[in-house]
Amino acid sequence: MKSKLLLALLAITLTGTATAQVKPEDAIKWRQSGYAFMAWNMARIKMNVEGTYNKDEVVKAANAIQAIANSGMGSLYLPGTDKGTGWEKTRVKPEFFSNKEGVGKVAVAFVKEANEMAKVAAAGDAAATKDQFGKLSGTCKACHDDFKIKDN
Amino acid sequence: MKSKLLLALLAITLTGTATAQVKPEDAIKWRQSGYAFMAWNMARIKMNVEGTYNKDEVVKAANAIQAIANSGMGSLYLPGTDKGTGWEKTRVKPEFFSNKEGVGKVAVAFVKEANEMAKVAAAGDAAATKDQFGKLSGTCKACHDDFKIKDN
């Protein structure tokens, strides 16, 4: 009996991961926050390539996007977060939870271009930044088209 | 007259920075997003040092916090954002806008400990991560105590 209890406790510990302890409304809020913070940084890069180019500003923005892209936000799409409200009602489409291959494809493309964006920003060439910004934006749009419910 | 107009246009261009084009409600939403995304990553580090330690998870979380800490969020505290609503009503205290020296002090401490957190995470020692997590949390609390209106 005692060893059975220990095994049960061990199982609870092993499955008691970070993810399992997260409330759905927090998971939705946190992923909305990640996207909104990236939106700010995308806007900053856009303003720099369209206006006066400030290398330091672009590097900061690109590094933030890269770190968020690589943070493992996929773990915030827990079961039970297909509907619900974080900062606002989630706009994730049901397809996000059923089309794993499609989600994997857009996620890999996004992380690849976000990593490249940080490299290009560090090099400091405005024209190259503009090109890479276009590629990165394309990966955002690809995911939104397939997996995000449109604004009204 | 013509040269006066050109000078005026030049002045507009020079002051037409990224910051000047940002709407107050967006600035508030973006800064709330940065803090909320960091809160997720602080929670992840905490769960790792209190439960099963996963180095890769901690590195991702610490890198996200570091990049956000270094992103230049100070520029989101524009004039006119002392009151207003982003995702929710801002909880910044008026002191944030009047006590520049105090804000600078907590900001420098926060960035220092966030940078150190990323280094410690990369080294992968759970005990050192726990210590550094405590130091970093302390800098969050110091700013909240002085410059953030408490939850009710």
Short mmCIF file of C-alpha atoms in Angstrom, two decimals:
data_model
loop_
_atom_site.label_atom_id
_atom_site.label_comp_id
_atom_site.label_asym_id
_atom_site.label_seq_id
_atom_site.Cartn_x
_atom_site.Cartn_y
_atom_site.Cartn_z
CA MET A 1 0.00 0.00 0.00
CA LYS A 2 2.75 2.39 0.97
CA SER A 3 4.70 1.85 -2.25
CA LYS A 4 1.47 2.22 -4.26
CA LEU A 5 0.90 5.60 -2.65
CA LEU A 6 4.47 6.63 -3.38
CA LEU A 7 4.08 5.62 -7.00
CA ALA A 8 0.85 7.60 -7.24
CA LEU A 9 2.52 10.65 -5.71
CA LEU A 10 5.46 10.25 -8.11
CA ALA A 11 3.06 10.09 -11.06
CA ILE A 12 1.38 13.29 -9.90
CA THR A 13 4.75 14.99 -9.59
CA LEU A 14 5.86 13.87 -13.04
CA THR A 15 2.67 14.97 -14.75
CA GLY A 16 2.41 18.14 -12.67
CA THR A 17 4.22 20.14 -15.32
CA ALA A 18 4.20 23.87 -15.80
CA THR A 19 1.48 23.52 -18.41
CA ALA A 20 -0.86 21.50 -16.22
CA GLN A 21 -0.99 24.24 -13.61
CA VAL A 22 -2.02 27.00 -16.00
CA LYS A 23 -5.61 28.32 -15.97
CA PRO A 24 -7.21 28.53 -19.45
CA GLU A 25 -8.00 32.24 -19.07
CA ASP A 26 -4.37 32.94 -18.18
CA ALA A 27 -3.09 30.90 -21.13
CA ILE A 28 -5.34 32.91 -23.48
CA LYS A 29 -4.28 36.21 -21.90
CA TRP A 30 -0.60 35.34 -22.13
CA ARG A 31 -0.74 34.31 -25.79
CA GLN A 32 -2.72 37.46 -26.64
CA SER A 33 -0.01 39.42 -24.83
CA GLY A 34 2.76 37.75 -26.83
CA TYR A 35 1.08 38.60 -30.13
CA ALA A 36 0.28 42.18 -29.07
CA PHE A 37 3.84 42.77 -27.91
CA MET A 38 5.14 41.44 -31.23
CA ALA A 39 2.66 43.73 -33.04
CA TRP A 40 4.27 46.73 -31.32
CA ASN A 41 7.69 45.59 -32.38
CA MET A 42 6.60 44.89 -35.95
CA ALA A 43 5.11 48.41 -36.05
CA ARG A 44 8.44 49.81 -34.81
CA ILE A 45 10.43 48.01 -37.51
CA LYS A 46 7.95 49.21 -40.15
CA MET A 47 8.25 52.82 -38.97
CA ASN A 48 12.05 52.55 -39.09
CA VAL A 49 12.21 51.20 -42.63
CA GLU A 50 9.61 53.73 -43.84
CA GLY A 51 11.04 56.70 -41.94
CA THR A 52 14.37 57.43 -40.29
CA TYR A 53 16.31 54.21 -39.75
CA ASN A 54 17.61 53.71 -36.21
CA LYS A 55 19.63 50.50 -36.03
CA ASP A 56 19.48 50.23 -32.24
CA GLU A 57 15.69 50.54 -32.23
CA VAL A 58 15.32 47.86 -34.92
CA VAL A 59 17.69 45.49 -33.09
CA LYS A 60 15.69 45.81 -29.86
CA ALA A 61 12.42 45.20 -31.69
CA ALA A 62 13.76 42.23 -33.68
CA ASN A 63 15.30 40.64 -30.57
CA ALA A 64 11.98 40.88 -28.72
CA ILE A 65 10.13 39.24 -31.63
CA GLN A 66 12.77 36.52 -31.88
CA ALA A 67 12.66 35.68 -28.17
CA ILE A 68 8.85 35.56 -28.12
CA ALA A 69 8.78 33.46 -31.30
CA ASN A 70 11.15 30.98 -29.67
CA SER A 71 9.50 31.02 -26.23
CA GLY A 72 7.29 27.98 -26.86
CA MET A 73 3.92 29.73 -27.04
CA GLY A 74 2.45 26.50 -28.42
CA SER A 75 2.17 25.32 -24.82
CA LEU A 76 -0.39 28.09 -24.24
CA TYR A 77 -2.86 26.35 -26.59
CA LEU A 78 -3.98 23.95 -23.88
CA PRO A 79 -7.06 21.78 -24.20
CA GLY A 80 -9.97 23.97 -23.13
CA THR A 81 -8.49 27.15 -24.60
CA ASP A 82 -10.23 26.80 -27.98
CA LYS A 83 -12.91 29.06 -26.53
CA GLY A 84 -12.72 31.52 -23.67
CA THR A 85 -11.57 34.98 -22.71
CA GLY A 86 -8.14 36.29 -21.76
CA TRP A 87 -7.79 40.05 -22.30
CA GLU A 88 -10.61 39.57 -24.82
CA LYS A 89 -12.45 36.62 -26.37
CA THR A 90 -10.01 34.32 -28.13
CA ARG A 91 -10.08 34.51 -31.91
CA VAL A 92 -8.39 31.17 -32.50
CA LYS A 93 -10.17 29.03 -35.12
CA PRO A 94 -11.13 25.41 -34.30
CA GLU A 95 -8.77 24.37 -37.14
CA PHE A 96 -5.80 25.35 -34.94
CA PHE A 97 -6.56 22.38 -32.71
CA SER A 98 -7.38 19.88 -35.48
CA ASN A 99 -4.79 20.68 -38.18
CA LYS A 100 -1.54 19.99 -36.34
CA GLU A 101 0.45 19.62 -39.56
CA GLY A 102 -0.77 22.99 -40.84
CA VAL A 103 -0.02 24.70 -37.54
CA GLY A 104 3.45 23.14 -37.45
CA LYS A 105 4.17 24.42 -40.94
CA VAL A 106 3.23 28.07 -40.22
CA ALA A 107 4.98 27.95 -36.84
CA VAL A 108 8.26 26.67 -38.31
CA ALA A 109 8.14 29.32 -41.07
CA PHE A 110 7.46 32.07 -38.52
CA VAL A 111 10.30 31.07 -36.18
CA LYS A 112 12.71 30.78 -39.14
CA GLU A 113 11.92 34.30 -40.41
CA ALA A 114 11.94 35.77 -36.88
CA ASN A 115 15.43 34.36 -36.32
CA GLU A 116 16.54 35.74 -39.69
CA MET A 117 14.97 39.13 -38.81
CA ALA A 118 17.18 39.38 -35.71
CA LYS A 119 20.28 38.57 -37.79
CA VAL A 120 19.40 41.11 -40.47
CA ALA A 121 18.65 43.77 -37.83
CA ALA A 122 22.06 43.21 -36.23
CA ALA A 123 23.72 43.79 -39.61
CA GLY A 124 22.01 47.19 -39.77
CA ASP A 125 21.17 47.53 -43.46
CA ALA A 126 17.84 49.33 -43.97
CA ALA A 127 17.03 47.79 -47.36
CA ALA A 128 17.74 44.26 -46.14
CA THR A 129 15.63 44.96 -43.03
CA LYS A 130 12.74 46.04 -45.26
CA ASP A 131 12.98 42.83 -47.32
CA GLN A 132 13.15 40.62 -44.25
CA PHE A 133 10.31 42.52 -42.60
CA GLY A 134 8.18 41.62 -45.64
CA LYS A 135 9.08 37.94 -45.32
CA LEU A 136 8.35 37.90 -41.61
CA SER A 137 5.02 39.72 -42.08
CA GLY A 138 4.10 37.09 -44.65
CA THR A 139 4.46 34.34 -42.05
CA CYS A 140 2.23 36.27 -39.61
CA LYS A 141 -0.40 36.67 -42.32
CA ALA A 142 -0.25 33.00 -43.34
CA CYS A 143 -1.13 31.95 -39.80
CA HIS A 144 -3.81 34.62 -39.39
CA ASP A 145 -5.44 33.61 -42.69
CA ASP A 146 -5.76 29.98 -41.66
CA PHE A 147 -6.11 30.05 -37.90
CA LYS A 148 -7.35 33.43 -36.66
CA ILE A 149 -10.93 34.67 -36.83
CA LYS A 150 -11.00 38.00 -38.66
CA ASP A 151 -11.73 41.36 -37.01
CA ASN A 152 -15.22 42.56 -37.80
CA MET B 1 9.28 81.52 -47.59
CA LYS B 2 10.22 78.39 -49.50
CA SER B 3 13.24 77.69 -47.29
CA LYS B 4 11.11 78.36 -44.20
CA LEU B 5 8.62 75.75 -45.39
CA LEU B 6 11.41 73.27 -46.06
CA LEU B 7 12.80 73.85 -42.59
CA ALA B 8 9.35 73.31 -41.09
CA LEU B 9 8.93 70.08 -43.05
CA LEU B 10 12.36 68.94 -41.96
CA ALA B 11 11.46 69.61 -38.33
CA ILE B 12 8.29 67.57 -38.72
CA THR B 13 10.27 64.69 -40.24
CA LEU B 14 12.88 64.77 -37.50
CA THR B 15 10.32 64.82 -34.71
CA GLY B 16 8.02 62.39 -36.53
CA THR B 17 9.58 59.48 -34.75
CA ALA B 18 8.13 56.05 -34.13
CA THR B 19 6.89 57.25 -30.75
CA ALA B 20 4.99 60.25 -32.08
CA GLN B 21 2.85 58.01 -34.29
CA VAL B 22 1.67 55.75 -31.47
CA LYS B 23 -1.89 56.10 -30.12
CA PRO B 24 -2.06 56.31 -26.29
CA GLU B 25 -4.44 53.33 -26.05
CA ASP B 26 -2.04 51.22 -28.12
CA ALA B 27 0.94 52.27 -25.99
CA ILE B 28 -0.94 51.23 -22.83
CA LYS B 29 -2.04 47.93 -24.40
CA TRP B 30 1.48 47.13 -25.58
CA ARG B 31 3.10 47.81 -22.23
CA GLN B 32 0.43 45.75 -20.44
CA SER B 33 1.19 42.98 -22.95
CA GLY B 34 4.91 43.12 -22.22
CA TYR B 35 4.34 42.81 -18.46
CA ALA B 36 1.77 40.02 -18.87
CA PHE B 37 4.07 38.06 -21.18
CA MET B 38 6.89 38.43 -18.66
CA ALA B 39 4.51 37.27 -15.91
CA TRP B 40 3.95 34.03 -17.84
CA ASN B 41 7.66 33.51 -18.16
CA MET B 42 8.32 34.31 -14.50
CA ALA B 43 5.63 31.76 -13.59
CA ARG B 44 7.34 29.18 -15.81
CA ILE B 45 10.73 29.73 -14.18
CA LYS B 46 9.11 29.50 -10.74
CA MET B 47 7.40 26.22 -11.62
CA ASN B 48 10.70 24.82 -12.90
CA VAL B 49 12.68 25.68 -9.78
CA GLU B 50 9.89 24.42 -7.51
CA GLY B 51 9.12 21.28 -9.54
CA THR B 52 10.98 19.32 -12.20
CA TYR B 53 13.76 21.44 -13.68
CA ASN B 54 13.80 21.63 -17.47
CA LYS B 55 16.77 23.68 -18.62
CA ASP B 56 15.42 24.29 -22.13
CA GLU B 57 12.13 25.63 -20.74
CA VAL B 58 13.92 27.99 -18.34
CA VAL B 59 16.24 29.26 -21.08
CA LYS B 60 13.29 30.09 -23.35
CA ALA B 61 11.50 31.89 -20.53
CA ALA B 62 14.59 33.83 -19.40
CA ASN B 63 15.43 34.86 -22.98
CA ALA B 64 11.92 36.22 -23.49
CA ILE B 65 12.12 38.24 -20.27
CA GLN B 66 15.57 39.55 -21.20
CA ALA B 67 14.51 40.66 -24.69
CA ILE B 68 11.38 42.38 -23.39
CA ALA B 69 13.34 44.06 -20.57
CA ASN B 70 15.79 45.40 -23.15
CA SER B 71 13.18 46.37 -25.74
CA GLY B 72 12.85 49.97 -24.64
CA MET B 73 9.38 49.83 -23.11
CA GLY B 74 10.02 53.25 -21.55
CA SER B 75 9.01 54.75 -24.90
CA LEU B 76 5.49 53.39 -24.29
CA TYR B 77 5.03 55.82 -21.37
CA LEU B 78 4.16 58.69 -23.69
CA PRO B 79 2.64 61.93 -22.47
CA GLY B 80 -1.09 61.30 -22.25
CA THR B 81 -0.70 57.67 -21.14
CA ASP B 82 -0.78 58.44 -17.41
CA LYS B 83 -4.50 57.67 -17.61
CA GLY B 84 -6.40 55.60 -20.13
CA THR B 85 -7.27 52.08 -21.15
CA GLY B 86 -5.34 49.53 -23.15
CA TRP B 87 -6.45 45.94 -22.47
CA GLU B 88 -7.67 47.38 -19.16
CA LYS B 89 -7.40 50.68 -17.29
CA THR B 90 -3.76 51.56 -16.72
CA ARG B 91 -2.55 51.09 -13.16
CA VAL B 92 0.50 53.34 -13.49
CA LYS B 93 0.86 55.81 -10.61
CA PRO B 94 1.33 59.54 -11.32
CA GLU B 95 4.75 59.22 -9.62
CA PHE B 96 5.99 57.27 -12.63
CA PHE B 97 5.84 60.46 -14.70
CA SER B 98 7.22 62.83 -12.04
CA ASN B 99 9.99 60.78 -10.40
CA LYS B 100 12.35 60.16 -13.32
CA GLU B 101 15.29 59.37 -11.08
CA GLY B 102 13.30 56.76 -9.15
CA VAL B 103 12.01 55.16 -12.36
CA GLY B 104 15.51 55.10 -13.82
CA LYS B 105 16.81 53.35 -10.73
CA VAL B 106 14.24 50.53 -10.74
CA ALA B 107 14.53 50.17 -14.52
CA VAL B 108 18.32 49.80 -14.43
CA ALA B 109 18.08 47.23 -11.61
CA PHE B 110 15.43 45.27 -13.51
CA VAL B 111 17.39 45.13 -16.78
CA LYS B 112 20.56 44.13 -14.90
CA GLU B 113 18.87 41.20 -13.14
CA ALA B 114 16.99 40.16 -16.32
CA ASN B 115 20.29 39.98 -18.20
CA GLU B 116 21.81 37.98 -15.35
CA MET B 117 18.75 35.67 -15.32
CA ALA B 118 19.37 34.77 -18.98
CA LYS B 119 23.04 34.00 -18.23
CA VAL B 120 22.19 31.86 -15.20
CA ALA B 121 19.48 30.01 -17.17
CA ALA B 122 21.98 29.18 -19.93
CA ALA B 123 24.33 27.68 -17.34
CA GLY B 124 21.52 25.34 -16.28
CA ASP B 125 21.99 25.08 -12.51
CA ALA B 126 18.64 24.84 -10.71
CA ALA B 127 19.84 26.29 -7.39
CA ALA B 128 21.50 29.27 -9.08
CA THR B 129 18.35 29.80 -11.14
CA LYS B 130 16.27 29.87 -7.95
CA ASP B 131 18.58 32.49 -6.40
CA GLN B 132 18.56 34.66 -9.50
CA PHE B 133 14.80 34.30 -9.85
CA GLY B 134 14.50 35.76 -6.34
CA LYS B 135 16.70 38.73 -7.25
CA LEU B 136 14.79 39.38 -10.46
CA SER B 137 11.42 39.13 -8.67
CA GLY B 138 12.69 41.67 -6.18
CA THR B 139 13.24 44.22 -8.94
CA CYS B 140 9.70 43.62 -10.28
CA LYS B 141 8.29 44.16 -6.77
CA ALA B 142 10.36 47.31 -6.18
CA CYS B 143 8.81 48.94 -9.24
CA HIS B 144 5.28 47.72 -8.44
CA ASP B 145 5.56 49.04 -4.86
CA ASP B 146 6.46 52.53 -6.01
CA PHE B 147 4.81 52.93 -9.39
CA LYS B 148 1.88 50.53 -9.80
CA ILE B 149 -1.57 50.90 -8.26
CA LYS B 150 -2.37 47.77 -6.27
CA ASP B 151 -4.98 45.17 -7.24
CA ASN B 152 -8.11 45.50 -5.18
#
